Amino acid sequence: MKNQLPFVFIIAFALQACNHKEEILNSKGTNQEYIAEEMASPPPNFKSKNVSQYVNPECIEVSDNQITQNPNINKQKLIKNADVSISVKDLTSAKRNLDTLIKQIGGYYEFASFDKSEGFASYNLKVRVLYSKFDFFISALQNGDGDIQTISINTKDVTEDYYDTESRLKSKSLYLEQYRRLIKKAHSIKDIIEIQGKIDEIQDELESTQGHLNYMNDQIDYSTIDLKIFKPKEYVYKPHYVESFWKRTKTSLVEGWNNIVSGIIYFVSLWPFIIILAIAFIIIKRMIKRKKLKTIK
């Protein structure tokens, strides 16, 4: 019995240690923020050879509580654009009325040009109006004094791309915070350089992602209308003029004489070739003549 007492104490101690370890694991498993902190923090002996596991974003866990859910996650994000062409009777008056309309609804011209050619005069305009005023603006154009020649409206749904970009922006911001905390715990120059390189990379990605989100916000908030207003010039009939017989005869005689003069001038311009041909003819003729005399002898 005395020999068995040490084994009983050993077994009891082992069971108590296992229960204590299990309690610690359960406590950690229920606290995700604690896990994220443990994964993002380096061990007491921070070594350069181990820094890669902390620099990899996949090894940095972000808790669900750290990412604030967007309350408008179900709000649809649409980009609405249009192409419109309008024929008007008074181009100056139409442009003035358009300026007033755009000012009233808080829009602006992103681009404007005026063109005047033989066919017609026109304004080529790129108009930006608030998304909420888009339908009103198109309706005002349709009910105006001008005649709509062409109109096309395009609506693009960017909801998925928008919220995906917004989510990636928040995630990258949280990763950046983790790396900034991590660099404060680095002990060697090599670790600092490696982590700083990752911080610079994430900052570049953040700027690019933010730029894309800003562009989408601009396209969503303000619709774009490519607008052309023009006034065709009135057609003026001009009868075809026919010259008289004698005038046409005189013109023909003059053209004939000019052709003769041009032919003579062209022939004179060939004098070098004429001289060469004449010399070649004389030489060939003498050679033939000498050949005949030798044959007779």
Short mmCIF file of C-alpha atoms in Angstrom, two decimals:
data_model
loop_
_atom_site.label_atom_id
_atom_site.label_comp_id
_atom_site.label_asym_id
_atom_site.label_seq_id
_atom_site.Cartn_x
_atom_site.Cartn_y
_atom_site.Cartn_z
CA MET A 1 0.00 0.00 0.00
CA LYS A 2 2.81 2.37 0.86
CA ASN A 3 4.46 1.53 -2.46
CA GLN A 4 1.29 2.58 -4.35
CA LEU A 5 0.93 6.01 -2.69
CA PRO A 6 3.55 7.75 -4.90
CA PHE A 7 1.76 6.54 -8.08
CA VAL A 8 -1.58 7.87 -6.80
CA PHE A 9 -0.08 11.34 -6.16
CA ILE A 10 1.56 11.35 -9.61
CA ILE A 11 -1.70 10.46 -11.38
CA ALA A 12 -3.65 13.14 -9.43
CA PHE A 13 -1.01 15.79 -10.29
CA ALA A 14 -1.13 14.86 -13.98
CA LEU A 15 -4.93 15.11 -14.12
CA GLN A 16 -4.86 18.51 -12.46
CA ALA A 17 -2.26 19.77 -14.94
CA CYS A 18 -4.32 18.54 -17.91
CA ASN A 19 -7.46 20.24 -16.61
CA HIS A 20 -5.54 23.49 -16.14
CA LYS A 21 -4.15 23.31 -19.68
CA GLU A 22 -7.62 22.62 -21.11
CA GLU A 23 -9.03 25.66 -19.30
CA ILE A 24 -6.32 27.85 -20.80
CA LEU A 25 -6.99 26.54 -24.32
CA ASN A 26 -10.73 27.04 -23.97
CA SER A 27 -10.19 30.55 -22.71
CA LYS A 28 -8.00 31.40 -25.71
CA GLY A 29 -10.35 29.74 -28.16
CA THR A 30 -13.27 31.90 -27.09
CA ASN A 31 -11.34 35.16 -27.38
CA GLN A 32 -10.51 35.82 -31.04
CA GLU A 33 -8.92 39.18 -30.37
CA TYR A 34 -6.49 37.46 -28.03
CA ILE A 35 -5.56 35.02 -30.83
CA ALA A 36 -5.03 37.90 -33.27
CA GLU A 37 -2.76 39.66 -30.80
CA GLU A 38 -0.78 36.47 -30.16
CA MET A 39 -0.29 35.87 -33.91
CA ALA A 40 0.66 39.47 -34.63
CA SER A 41 3.13 39.77 -31.74
CA PRO A 42 6.67 38.35 -32.08
CA PRO A 43 8.08 35.87 -29.55
CA PRO A 44 10.36 37.17 -26.79
CA ASN A 45 13.47 36.25 -28.78
CA PHE A 46 12.64 38.02 -32.08
CA LYS A 47 14.90 36.62 -34.82
CA SER A 48 15.32 37.71 -38.44
CA LYS A 49 14.87 34.17 -39.70
CA ASN A 50 11.35 34.11 -38.18
CA VAL A 51 10.20 37.55 -39.35
CA SER A 52 8.62 36.20 -42.57
CA GLN A 53 5.86 34.46 -40.66
CA TYR A 54 4.89 37.79 -39.10
CA VAL A 55 5.24 39.79 -42.33
CA ASN A 56 2.82 37.51 -44.21
CA PRO A 57 -0.70 39.06 -44.01
CA GLU A 58 -2.23 35.59 -44.00
CA CYS A 59 -0.65 35.01 -40.58
CA ILE A 60 -2.25 38.15 -39.14
CA GLU A 61 -5.80 37.37 -38.11
CA VAL A 62 -8.34 40.17 -37.85
CA SER A 63 -11.37 39.59 -35.66
CA ASP A 64 -14.86 40.11 -37.01
CA ASN A 65 -15.44 42.79 -34.36
CA GLN A 66 -12.61 44.88 -35.83
CA ILE A 67 -14.38 45.22 -39.21
CA THR A 68 -17.41 47.46 -38.94
CA GLN A 69 -20.20 46.25 -41.15
CA ASN A 70 -21.52 48.86 -43.59
CA PRO A 71 -25.14 49.68 -42.65
CA ASN A 72 -25.87 50.31 -46.37
CA ILE A 73 -24.51 46.94 -47.50
CA ASN A 74 -27.76 46.25 -49.39
CA LYS A 75 -27.88 49.69 -50.99
CA GLN A 76 -27.52 49.38 -54.76
CA LYS A 77 -24.72 51.34 -56.42
CA LEU A 78 -25.56 52.42 -59.98
CA ILE A 79 -23.68 54.47 -62.58
CA LYS A 80 -26.05 56.17 -65.02
CA ASN A 81 -24.89 57.81 -68.27
CA ALA A 82 -26.56 59.04 -71.44
CA ASP A 83 -25.84 60.20 -75.01
CA VAL A 84 -28.24 62.80 -76.42
CA SER A 85 -28.35 64.70 -79.73
CA ILE A 86 -30.79 67.60 -80.23
CA SER A 87 -31.59 69.73 -83.27
CA VAL A 88 -32.63 73.31 -82.45
CA LYS A 89 -33.80 76.35 -84.40
CA ASP A 90 -31.95 78.97 -82.34
CA LEU A 91 -28.60 77.61 -81.12
CA THR A 92 -27.71 80.66 -79.00
CA SER A 93 -31.04 80.64 -77.16
CA ALA A 94 -30.91 76.87 -76.65
CA LYS A 95 -27.44 77.06 -75.11
CA ARG A 96 -28.51 79.87 -72.79
CA ASN A 97 -31.56 77.90 -71.59
CA LEU A 98 -29.36 74.83 -71.06
CA ASP A 99 -26.92 76.85 -68.94
CA THR A 100 -29.80 78.01 -66.73
CA LEU A 101 -31.18 74.47 -66.35
CA ILE A 102 -27.82 72.97 -65.38
CA LYS A 103 -27.19 75.72 -62.84
CA GLN A 104 -30.62 75.18 -61.25
CA ILE A 105 -30.05 71.46 -60.65
CA GLY A 106 -26.47 71.88 -59.39
CA GLY A 107 -24.74 70.39 -62.42
CA TYR A 108 -21.70 71.54 -64.37
CA TYR A 109 -19.89 71.22 -67.69
CA GLU A 110 -16.93 68.86 -67.59
CA PHE A 111 -16.17 69.64 -71.24
CA ALA A 112 -17.58 72.07 -73.81
CA SER A 113 -16.66 72.91 -77.41
CA PHE A 114 -18.22 74.86 -80.28
CA ASP A 115 -17.93 73.81 -83.92
CA LYS A 116 -19.02 75.64 -87.04
CA SER A 117 -18.68 74.10 -90.48
CA GLU A 118 -20.39 74.34 -93.85
CA GLY A 119 -23.11 71.90 -92.82
CA PHE A 120 -24.11 73.21 -89.40
CA ALA A 121 -23.05 74.85 -86.12
CA SER A 122 -23.04 72.79 -82.91
CA TYR A 123 -22.07 72.57 -79.24
CA ASN A 124 -20.47 69.34 -78.02
CA LEU A 125 -20.93 69.14 -74.24
CA LYS A 126 -20.16 66.71 -71.41
CA VAL A 127 -22.62 67.50 -68.61
CA ARG A 128 -22.38 66.17 -65.03
CA VAL A 129 -25.54 66.20 -62.90
CA LEU A 130 -26.41 64.62 -59.56
CA TYR A 131 -27.72 61.06 -59.85
CA SER A 132 -30.97 62.14 -58.21
CA LYS A 133 -31.45 64.84 -60.90
CA PHE A 134 -30.64 62.62 -63.90
CA ASP A 135 -34.23 61.66 -64.80
CA PHE A 136 -35.41 65.25 -64.35
CA PHE A 137 -32.66 66.54 -66.64
CA ILE A 138 -33.40 63.99 -69.39
CA SER A 139 -37.12 64.79 -69.14
CA ALA A 140 -36.39 68.52 -69.44
CA LEU A 141 -34.37 67.90 -72.62
CA GLN A 142 -37.16 65.78 -74.13
CA ASN A 143 -39.80 68.40 -73.34
CA GLY A 144 -37.71 71.33 -74.55
CA ASP A 145 -38.00 73.32 -77.76
CA GLY A 146 -35.49 71.20 -79.68
CA ASP A 147 -36.09 67.96 -81.55
CA ILE A 148 -34.41 64.85 -80.07
CA GLN A 149 -32.45 63.17 -82.85
CA THR A 150 -30.81 60.39 -80.81
CA ILE A 151 -30.90 59.36 -77.16
CA SER A 152 -29.42 56.39 -75.34
CA ILE A 153 -29.24 55.71 -71.59
CA ASN A 154 -26.82 53.27 -69.99
CA THR A 155 -27.06 52.02 -66.39
CA LYS A 156 -24.22 50.00 -64.86
CA ASP A 157 -24.56 48.14 -61.55
CA VAL A 158 -21.27 48.35 -59.60
CA THR A 159 -22.67 47.30 -56.21
CA GLU A 160 -20.51 44.19 -55.87
CA ASP A 161 -17.32 45.92 -57.01
CA TYR A 162 -18.00 48.91 -54.74
CA TYR A 163 -18.51 47.00 -51.49
CA ASP A 164 -15.70 44.57 -52.32
CA THR A 165 -13.33 47.52 -52.78
CA GLU A 166 -14.60 49.12 -49.57
CA SER A 167 -14.07 45.87 -47.65
CA ARG A 168 -10.54 45.43 -49.02
CA LEU A 169 -9.73 49.01 -48.03
CA LYS A 170 -10.78 48.38 -44.42
CA SER A 171 -8.89 45.07 -44.26
CA LYS A 172 -5.69 46.62 -45.60
CA SER A 173 -5.99 49.47 -43.09
CA LEU A 174 -6.19 46.94 -40.25
CA TYR A 175 -3.20 45.02 -41.62
CA LEU A 176 -1.26 48.28 -41.75
CA GLU A 177 -2.00 48.94 -38.09
CA GLN A 178 -0.79 45.44 -37.20
CA TYR A 179 2.50 45.94 -39.04
CA ARG A 180 3.07 49.34 -37.43
CA ARG A 181 2.68 47.74 -34.01
CA LEU A 182 4.91 44.88 -35.11
CA ILE A 183 7.78 47.13 -36.23
CA LYS A 184 7.97 48.66 -32.74
CA LYS A 185 8.85 45.21 -31.37
CA ALA A 186 11.58 44.45 -33.92
CA HIS A 187 15.10 44.04 -32.45
CA SER A 188 17.34 44.00 -35.54
CA ILE A 189 17.90 46.28 -38.54
CA LYS A 190 17.08 43.43 -40.90
CA ASP A 191 13.68 42.89 -39.25
CA ILE A 192 12.90 46.61 -39.36
CA ILE A 193 13.82 46.89 -43.06
CA GLU A 194 11.76 43.83 -43.96
CA ILE A 195 8.68 44.97 -42.06
CA GLN A 196 9.02 48.56 -43.31
CA GLY A 197 9.09 47.22 -46.89
CA LYS A 198 5.81 45.45 -46.23
CA ILE A 199 4.34 48.62 -44.70
CA ASP A 200 5.31 50.60 -47.85
CA GLU A 201 3.74 47.93 -50.05
CA ILE A 202 0.45 48.01 -48.13
CA GLN A 203 0.40 51.82 -48.22
CA ASP A 204 0.75 51.76 -52.03
CA GLU A 205 -2.10 49.25 -52.24
CA LEU A 206 -4.20 51.43 -49.94
CA GLU A 207 -3.67 54.50 -52.14
CA SER A 208 -4.60 52.55 -55.28
CA THR A 209 -7.69 51.03 -53.66
CA GLN A 210 -8.77 54.40 -52.24
CA GLY A 211 -8.32 56.01 -55.66
CA HIS A 212 -10.54 53.37 -57.28
CA LEU A 213 -13.18 53.86 -54.59
CA ASN A 214 -13.08 57.66 -55.01
CA TYR A 215 -13.53 57.27 -58.79
CA MET A 216 -16.56 55.01 -58.33
CA ASN A 217 -18.06 57.44 -55.81
CA ASP A 218 -17.69 60.26 -58.35
CA GLN A 219 -19.29 58.21 -61.13
CA ILE A 220 -22.12 57.09 -58.83
CA ASP A 221 -22.87 60.50 -57.31
CA TYR A 222 -22.76 62.40 -60.63
CA SER A 223 -24.21 61.04 -63.88
CA THR A 224 -22.56 61.95 -67.20
CA ILE A 225 -24.53 63.12 -70.26
CA ASP A 226 -22.72 63.52 -73.59
CA LEU A 227 -24.91 66.17 -75.19
CA LYS A 228 -24.81 67.61 -78.70
CA ILE A 229 -27.05 70.53 -79.69
CA PHE A 230 -26.87 71.76 -83.27
CA LYS A 231 -28.61 73.92 -85.84
CA PRO A 232 -28.40 72.81 -89.47
CA LYS A 233 -27.87 75.60 -91.97
CA GLU A 234 -30.73 76.30 -94.34
CA TYR A 235 -30.25 74.83 -97.80
CA VAL A 236 -29.94 77.50 -100.50
CA TYR A 237 -30.57 76.36 -104.09
CA LYS A 238 -27.81 77.38 -106.51
CA PRO A 239 -28.62 76.66 -110.19
CA HIS A 240 -25.84 75.09 -112.24
CA TYR A 241 -24.20 77.69 -114.54
CA VAL A 242 -23.79 76.65 -118.22
CA GLU A 243 -21.47 78.66 -120.49
CA SER A 244 -22.55 79.78 -123.96
CA PHE A 245 -21.48 77.94 -127.16
CA TRP A 246 -19.03 80.63 -128.29
CA LYS A 247 -17.43 80.88 -124.88
CA ARG A 248 -17.02 77.12 -124.69
CA THR A 249 -15.50 77.14 -128.25
CA LYS A 250 -13.04 79.86 -127.27
CA THR A 251 -12.09 77.89 -124.17
CA SER A 252 -11.51 74.76 -126.25
CA LEU A 253 -9.26 76.61 -128.72
CA VAL A 254 -7.19 78.05 -125.91
CA GLU A 255 -6.88 74.63 -124.25
CA GLY A 256 -5.85 73.07 -127.62
CA TRP A 257 -3.14 75.68 -128.19
CA ASN A 258 -1.90 75.20 -124.63
CA ASN A 259 -1.63 71.46 -125.25
CA ILE A 260 0.48 72.07 -128.39
CA VAL A 261 2.82 74.39 -126.54
CA SER A 262 3.09 71.90 -123.68
CA GLY A 263 3.95 69.11 -126.16
CA ILE A 264 6.71 71.17 -127.80
CA ILE A 265 8.18 72.12 -124.45
CA TYR A 266 8.12 68.49 -123.36
CA PHE A 267 9.83 67.40 -126.61
CA VAL A 268 12.54 70.04 -126.15
CA SER A 269 13.15 68.81 -122.62
CA LEU A 270 14.16 65.44 -124.13
CA TRP A 271 17.09 66.92 -126.14
CA PRO A 272 19.81 64.93 -124.27
CA PHE A 273 18.13 61.63 -125.19
CA ILE A 274 17.62 62.80 -128.80
CA ILE A 275 21.35 63.59 -129.17
CA ILE A 276 22.35 60.23 -127.69
CA LEU A 277 19.99 58.39 -130.05
CA ALA A 278 21.29 60.35 -133.06
CA ILE A 279 24.94 59.52 -132.22
CA ALA A 280 24.07 55.86 -131.68
CA PHE A 281 22.27 55.79 -135.03
CA ILE A 282 25.26 57.26 -136.89
CA ILE A 283 27.71 54.81 -135.29
CA ILE A 284 25.53 51.79 -136.07
CA LYS A 285 25.04 52.95 -139.66
CA ARG A 286 28.81 53.30 -140.24
CA MET A 287 29.46 49.86 -138.72
CA ILE A 288 26.94 48.30 -141.09
CA LYS A 289 28.45 50.15 -144.05
CA ARG A 290 32.01 48.95 -143.22
CA LYS A 291 30.77 45.40 -142.86
CA LYS A 292 29.22 45.50 -146.32
CA LEU A 293 32.46 46.85 -147.90
CA LYS A 294 34.46 44.03 -146.32
CA THR A 295 32.03 41.51 -147.71
CA ILE A 296 32.33 42.92 -151.25
CA LYS A 297 36.17 42.80 -151.13
#
